mmCIF file of C-alpha atoms in Angstrom:
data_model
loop_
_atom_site.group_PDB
_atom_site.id
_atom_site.type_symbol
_atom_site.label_atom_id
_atom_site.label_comp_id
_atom_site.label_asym_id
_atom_site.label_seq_id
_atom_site.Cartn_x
_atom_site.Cartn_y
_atom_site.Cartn_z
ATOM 1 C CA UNK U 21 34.351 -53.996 -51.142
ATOM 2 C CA UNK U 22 33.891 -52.016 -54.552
ATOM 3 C CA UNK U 23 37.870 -51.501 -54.602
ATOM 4 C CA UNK U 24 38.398 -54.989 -53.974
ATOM 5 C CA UNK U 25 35.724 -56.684 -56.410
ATOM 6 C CA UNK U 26 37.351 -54.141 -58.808
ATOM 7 C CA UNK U 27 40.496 -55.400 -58.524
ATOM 8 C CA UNK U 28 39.481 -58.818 -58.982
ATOM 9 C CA UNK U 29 37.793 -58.032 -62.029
ATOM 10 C CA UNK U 30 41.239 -56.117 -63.697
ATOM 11 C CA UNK U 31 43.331 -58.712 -62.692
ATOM 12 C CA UNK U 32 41.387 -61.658 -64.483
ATOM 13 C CA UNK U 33 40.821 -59.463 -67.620
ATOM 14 C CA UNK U 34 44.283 -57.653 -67.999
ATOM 15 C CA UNK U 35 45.789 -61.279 -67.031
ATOM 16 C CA UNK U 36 47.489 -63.061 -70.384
ATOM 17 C CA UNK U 37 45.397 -66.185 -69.519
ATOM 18 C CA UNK U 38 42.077 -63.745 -70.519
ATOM 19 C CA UNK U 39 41.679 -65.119 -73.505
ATOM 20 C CA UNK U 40 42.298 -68.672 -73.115
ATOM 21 C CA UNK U 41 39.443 -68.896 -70.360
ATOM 22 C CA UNK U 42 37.251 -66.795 -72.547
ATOM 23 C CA UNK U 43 38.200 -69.563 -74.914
ATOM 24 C CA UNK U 44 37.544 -72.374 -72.850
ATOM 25 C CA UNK U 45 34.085 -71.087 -71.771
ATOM 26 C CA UNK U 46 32.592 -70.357 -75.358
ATOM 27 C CA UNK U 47 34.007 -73.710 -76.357
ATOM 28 C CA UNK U 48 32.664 -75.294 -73.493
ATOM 29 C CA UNK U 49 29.121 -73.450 -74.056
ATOM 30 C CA UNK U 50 28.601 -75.217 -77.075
ATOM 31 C CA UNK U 51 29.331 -78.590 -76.291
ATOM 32 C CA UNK U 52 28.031 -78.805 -72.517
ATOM 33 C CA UNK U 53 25.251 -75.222 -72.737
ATOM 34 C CA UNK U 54 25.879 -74.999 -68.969
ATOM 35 C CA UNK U 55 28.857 -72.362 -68.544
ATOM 36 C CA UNK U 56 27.799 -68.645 -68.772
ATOM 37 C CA UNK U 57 30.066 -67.703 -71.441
ATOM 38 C CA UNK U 58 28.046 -64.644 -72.754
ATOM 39 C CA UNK U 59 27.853 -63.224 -69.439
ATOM 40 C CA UNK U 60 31.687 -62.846 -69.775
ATOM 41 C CA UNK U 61 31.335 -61.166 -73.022
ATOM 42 C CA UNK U 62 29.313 -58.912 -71.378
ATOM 43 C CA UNK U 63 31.440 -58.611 -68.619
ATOM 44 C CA UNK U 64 34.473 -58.450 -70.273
ATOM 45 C CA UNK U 65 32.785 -55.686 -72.998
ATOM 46 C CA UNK U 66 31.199 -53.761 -70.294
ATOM 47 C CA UNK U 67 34.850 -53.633 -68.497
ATOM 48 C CA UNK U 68 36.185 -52.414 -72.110
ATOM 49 C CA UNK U 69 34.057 -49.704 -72.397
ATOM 50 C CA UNK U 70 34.561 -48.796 -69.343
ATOM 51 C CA UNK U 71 38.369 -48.533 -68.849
ATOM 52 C CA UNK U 72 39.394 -49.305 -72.568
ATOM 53 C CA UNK U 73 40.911 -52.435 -71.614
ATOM 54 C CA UNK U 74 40.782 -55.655 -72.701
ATOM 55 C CA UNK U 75 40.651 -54.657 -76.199
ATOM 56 C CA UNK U 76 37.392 -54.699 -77.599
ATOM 57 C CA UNK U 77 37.939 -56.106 -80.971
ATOM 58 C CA UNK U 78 39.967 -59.062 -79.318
ATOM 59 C CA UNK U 79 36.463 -59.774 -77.241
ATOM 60 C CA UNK U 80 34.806 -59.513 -80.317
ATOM 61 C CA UNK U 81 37.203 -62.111 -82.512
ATOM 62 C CA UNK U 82 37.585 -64.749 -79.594
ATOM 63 C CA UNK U 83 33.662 -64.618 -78.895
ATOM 64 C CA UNK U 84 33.103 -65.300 -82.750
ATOM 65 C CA UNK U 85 36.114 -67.273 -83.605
ATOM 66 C CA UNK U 86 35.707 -69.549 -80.259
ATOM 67 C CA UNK U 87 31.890 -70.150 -80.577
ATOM 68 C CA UNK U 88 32.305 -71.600 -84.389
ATOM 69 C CA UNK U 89 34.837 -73.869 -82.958
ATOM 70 C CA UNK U 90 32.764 -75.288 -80.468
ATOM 71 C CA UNK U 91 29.460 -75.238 -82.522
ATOM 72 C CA UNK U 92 31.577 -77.138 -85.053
ATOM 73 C CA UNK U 93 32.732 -79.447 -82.295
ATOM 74 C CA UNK U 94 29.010 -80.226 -81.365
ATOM 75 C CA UNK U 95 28.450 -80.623 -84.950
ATOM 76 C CA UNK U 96 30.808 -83.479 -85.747
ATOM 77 C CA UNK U 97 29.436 -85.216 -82.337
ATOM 78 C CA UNK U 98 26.167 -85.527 -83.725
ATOM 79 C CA UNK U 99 28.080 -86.869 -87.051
ATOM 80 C CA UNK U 100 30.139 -89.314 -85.303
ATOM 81 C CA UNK U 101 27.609 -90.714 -82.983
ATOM 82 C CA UNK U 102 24.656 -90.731 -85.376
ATOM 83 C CA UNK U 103 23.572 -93.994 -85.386
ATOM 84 C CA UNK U 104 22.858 -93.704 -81.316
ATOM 85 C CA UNK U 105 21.008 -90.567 -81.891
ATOM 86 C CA UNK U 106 17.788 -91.946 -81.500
ATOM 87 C CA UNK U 107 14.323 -91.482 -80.076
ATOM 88 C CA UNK U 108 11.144 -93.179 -78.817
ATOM 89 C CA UNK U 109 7.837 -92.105 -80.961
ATOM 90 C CA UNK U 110 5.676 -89.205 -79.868
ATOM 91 C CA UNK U 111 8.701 -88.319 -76.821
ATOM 92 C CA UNK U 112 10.078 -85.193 -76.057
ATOM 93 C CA UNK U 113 12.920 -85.047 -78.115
ATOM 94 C CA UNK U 114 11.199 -87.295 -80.916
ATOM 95 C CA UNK U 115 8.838 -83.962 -81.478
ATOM 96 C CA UNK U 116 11.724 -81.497 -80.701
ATOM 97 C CA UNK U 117 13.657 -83.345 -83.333
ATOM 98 C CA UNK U 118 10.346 -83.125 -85.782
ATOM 99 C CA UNK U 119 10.286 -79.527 -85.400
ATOM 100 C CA UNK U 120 13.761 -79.283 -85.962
ATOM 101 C CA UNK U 121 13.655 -81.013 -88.977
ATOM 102 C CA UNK U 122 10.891 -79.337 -89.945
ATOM 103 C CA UNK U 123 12.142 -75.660 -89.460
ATOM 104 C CA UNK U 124 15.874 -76.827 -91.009
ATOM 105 C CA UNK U 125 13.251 -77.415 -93.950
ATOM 106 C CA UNK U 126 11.782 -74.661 -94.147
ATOM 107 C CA UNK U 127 14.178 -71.579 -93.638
ATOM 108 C CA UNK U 128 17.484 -73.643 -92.580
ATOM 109 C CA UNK U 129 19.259 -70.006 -92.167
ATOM 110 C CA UNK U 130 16.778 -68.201 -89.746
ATOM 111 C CA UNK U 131 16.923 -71.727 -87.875
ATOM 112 C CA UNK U 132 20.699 -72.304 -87.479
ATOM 113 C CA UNK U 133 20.908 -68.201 -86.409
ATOM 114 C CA UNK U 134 18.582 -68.414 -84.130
ATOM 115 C CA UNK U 135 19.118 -71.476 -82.187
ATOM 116 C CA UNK U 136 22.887 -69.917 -81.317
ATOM 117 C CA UNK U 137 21.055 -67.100 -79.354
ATOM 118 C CA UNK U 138 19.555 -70.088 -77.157
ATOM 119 C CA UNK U 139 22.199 -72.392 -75.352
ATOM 120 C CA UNK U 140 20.426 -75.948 -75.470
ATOM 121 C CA UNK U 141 18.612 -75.311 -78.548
ATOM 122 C CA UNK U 142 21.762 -74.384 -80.371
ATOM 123 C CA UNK U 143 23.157 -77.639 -78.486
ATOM 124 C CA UNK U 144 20.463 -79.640 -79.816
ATOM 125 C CA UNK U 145 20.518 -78.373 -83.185
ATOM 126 C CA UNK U 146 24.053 -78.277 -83.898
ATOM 127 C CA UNK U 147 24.637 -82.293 -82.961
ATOM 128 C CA UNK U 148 20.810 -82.801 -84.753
ATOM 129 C CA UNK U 149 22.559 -81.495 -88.046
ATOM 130 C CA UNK U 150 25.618 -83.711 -88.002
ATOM 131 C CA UNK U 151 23.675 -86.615 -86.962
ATOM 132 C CA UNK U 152 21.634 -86.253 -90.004
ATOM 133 C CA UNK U 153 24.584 -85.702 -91.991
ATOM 134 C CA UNK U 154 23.619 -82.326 -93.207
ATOM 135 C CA UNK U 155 25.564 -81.018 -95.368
ATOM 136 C CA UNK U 156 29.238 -79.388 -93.324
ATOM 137 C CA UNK U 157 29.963 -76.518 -95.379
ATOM 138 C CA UNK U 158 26.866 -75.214 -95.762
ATOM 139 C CA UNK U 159 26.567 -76.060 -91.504
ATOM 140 C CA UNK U 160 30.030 -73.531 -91.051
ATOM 141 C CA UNK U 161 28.726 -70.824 -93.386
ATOM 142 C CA UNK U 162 25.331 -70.274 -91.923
ATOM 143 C CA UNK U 163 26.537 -70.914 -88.514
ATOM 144 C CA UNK U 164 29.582 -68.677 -89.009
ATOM 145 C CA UNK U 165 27.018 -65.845 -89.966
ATOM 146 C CA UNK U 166 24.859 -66.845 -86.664
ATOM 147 C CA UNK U 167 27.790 -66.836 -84.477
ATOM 148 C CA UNK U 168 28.905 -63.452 -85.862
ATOM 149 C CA UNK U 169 25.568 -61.845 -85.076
ATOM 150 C CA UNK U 170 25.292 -63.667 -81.338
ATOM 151 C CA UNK U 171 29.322 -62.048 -80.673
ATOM 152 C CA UNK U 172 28.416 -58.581 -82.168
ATOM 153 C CA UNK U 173 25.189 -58.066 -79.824
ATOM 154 C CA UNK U 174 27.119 -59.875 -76.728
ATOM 155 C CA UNK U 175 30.330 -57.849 -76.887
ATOM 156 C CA UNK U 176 28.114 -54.427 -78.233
ATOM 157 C CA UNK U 177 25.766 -54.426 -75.334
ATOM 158 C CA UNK U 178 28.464 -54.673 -72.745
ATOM 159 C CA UNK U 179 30.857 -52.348 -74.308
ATOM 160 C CA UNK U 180 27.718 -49.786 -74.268
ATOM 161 C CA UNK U 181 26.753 -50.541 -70.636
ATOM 162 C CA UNK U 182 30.435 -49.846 -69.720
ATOM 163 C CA UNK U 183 31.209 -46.761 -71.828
ATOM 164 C CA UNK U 184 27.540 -44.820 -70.703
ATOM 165 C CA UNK U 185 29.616 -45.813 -67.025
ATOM 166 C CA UNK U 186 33.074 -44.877 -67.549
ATOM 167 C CA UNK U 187 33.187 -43.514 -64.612
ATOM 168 C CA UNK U 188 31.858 -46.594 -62.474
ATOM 169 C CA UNK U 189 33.038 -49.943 -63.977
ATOM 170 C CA UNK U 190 31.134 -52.298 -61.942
ATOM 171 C CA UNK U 191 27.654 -50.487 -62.749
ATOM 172 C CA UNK U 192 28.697 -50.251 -66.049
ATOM 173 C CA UNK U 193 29.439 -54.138 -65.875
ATOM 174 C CA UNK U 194 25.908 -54.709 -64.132
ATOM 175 C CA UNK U 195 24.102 -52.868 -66.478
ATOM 176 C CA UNK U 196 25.751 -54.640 -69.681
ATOM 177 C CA UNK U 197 25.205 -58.119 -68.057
ATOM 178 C CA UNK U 198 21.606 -57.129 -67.244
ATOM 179 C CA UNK U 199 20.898 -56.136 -70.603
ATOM 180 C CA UNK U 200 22.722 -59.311 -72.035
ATOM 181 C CA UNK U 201 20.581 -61.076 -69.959
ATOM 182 C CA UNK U 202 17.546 -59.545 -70.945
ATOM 183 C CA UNK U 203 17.969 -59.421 -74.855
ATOM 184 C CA UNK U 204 18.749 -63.505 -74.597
ATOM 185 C CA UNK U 205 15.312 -63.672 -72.099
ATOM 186 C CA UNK U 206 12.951 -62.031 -75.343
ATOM 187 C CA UNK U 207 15.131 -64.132 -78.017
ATOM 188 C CA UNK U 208 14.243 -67.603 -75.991
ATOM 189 C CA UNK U 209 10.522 -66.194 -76.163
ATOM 190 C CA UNK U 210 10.553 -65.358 -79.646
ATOM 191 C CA UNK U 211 11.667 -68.616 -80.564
ATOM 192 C CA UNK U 212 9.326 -70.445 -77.678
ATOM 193 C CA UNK U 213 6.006 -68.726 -79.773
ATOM 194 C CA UNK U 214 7.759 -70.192 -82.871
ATOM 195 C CA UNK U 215 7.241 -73.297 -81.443
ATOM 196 C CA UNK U 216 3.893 -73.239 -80.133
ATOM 197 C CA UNK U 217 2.725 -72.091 -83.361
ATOM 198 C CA UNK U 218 4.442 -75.134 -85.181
#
């Protein structure tokens, strides 16, 4: 069964399409915070460290080139549907939106950075920033910075789950998509307490 799941595994990330699904899931992350594409960083690292292919670095650039493209996507939703981007007093979202604000406000980097560690917050605040028109450039910059930091620690722990491994891919695989798992788990609770304390 190992053999076999093994197998699977090479095929899908020695396969020319790799990177093109890899692609379509960080892209699709952003705008619909459903598909699990850091657990294929992970997976994908983990199976790099492991067996030294795919190439790391080419995780590593698709993860961070692919995830501004999509939070950029998200972006200009929220810019081009602005005027429907609107919520009843004292709701939900009317208070999520407040705090968004509100944080934007007050340290717009640590904000921006943060939310791309957290799938519907970075969802949220991504189309919240176009729809308020803030300002693009200083949106890709920040966000570029953000999205470097989330592909660094998504295709790093992997690649170190794999490589302390070598010599059993798929634990090294479980291990780096535990540990992805985990470090996104204390990030959303970081950020939760930021929000209670608002």
């Amino acid at each position: 069964m190992g053999g076999f799941l093994e197998s699977i595994i090479e095929l899908f990330l020695h396969s020319s399409l790799f990177y093109p699904i890899l692609g379509m899931f960080v892209i699709g992350d952003c705008v619909f915070p459903l598909l699990p594409s850091e657990t294929i960083v992970n997976i994908a690292s983990a199976w790099s460290g492991s067996t030294g292919r795919p190439w790391v670095w080419g995780i590593f650039l698709a993860a961070w080139g692919y995830s501004i493209v999509g939070d950029n996507i998200s972006y200009f939703v929220g810019h081009l549907f602005s005027d429907r981007l609107t919520f009843k007093p004292n709701s939900k979202r009317a208070r999520v939106s407040d705090w968004v604000r509100n944080s934007v406000e007050r340290n717009e980097a640590v904000t921006i950075i943060t939310a791309r560690f957290i799938p519907w917050a970075r969802w949220f605040l991504t189309i919240f920033l176009g729809s308020v028109k803030y300002p693009w450039w200083r949106f890709f910059f920040v966000d570029a910075v953000g999205a470097f930091i989330w592909a660094t620690q998504a295709t790093l722990i992997g690649y170190l789950g794999g490589w302390i491994f070598q010599d059993y891919p798929l634990i090294g695989v479980i291990i780096g998509v535990v540990a992805g798992l985990t470090s996104g788990i204390v990030i959303q609770h970081i950020q939760k307490s930021r929000v209670a304390q608002a």
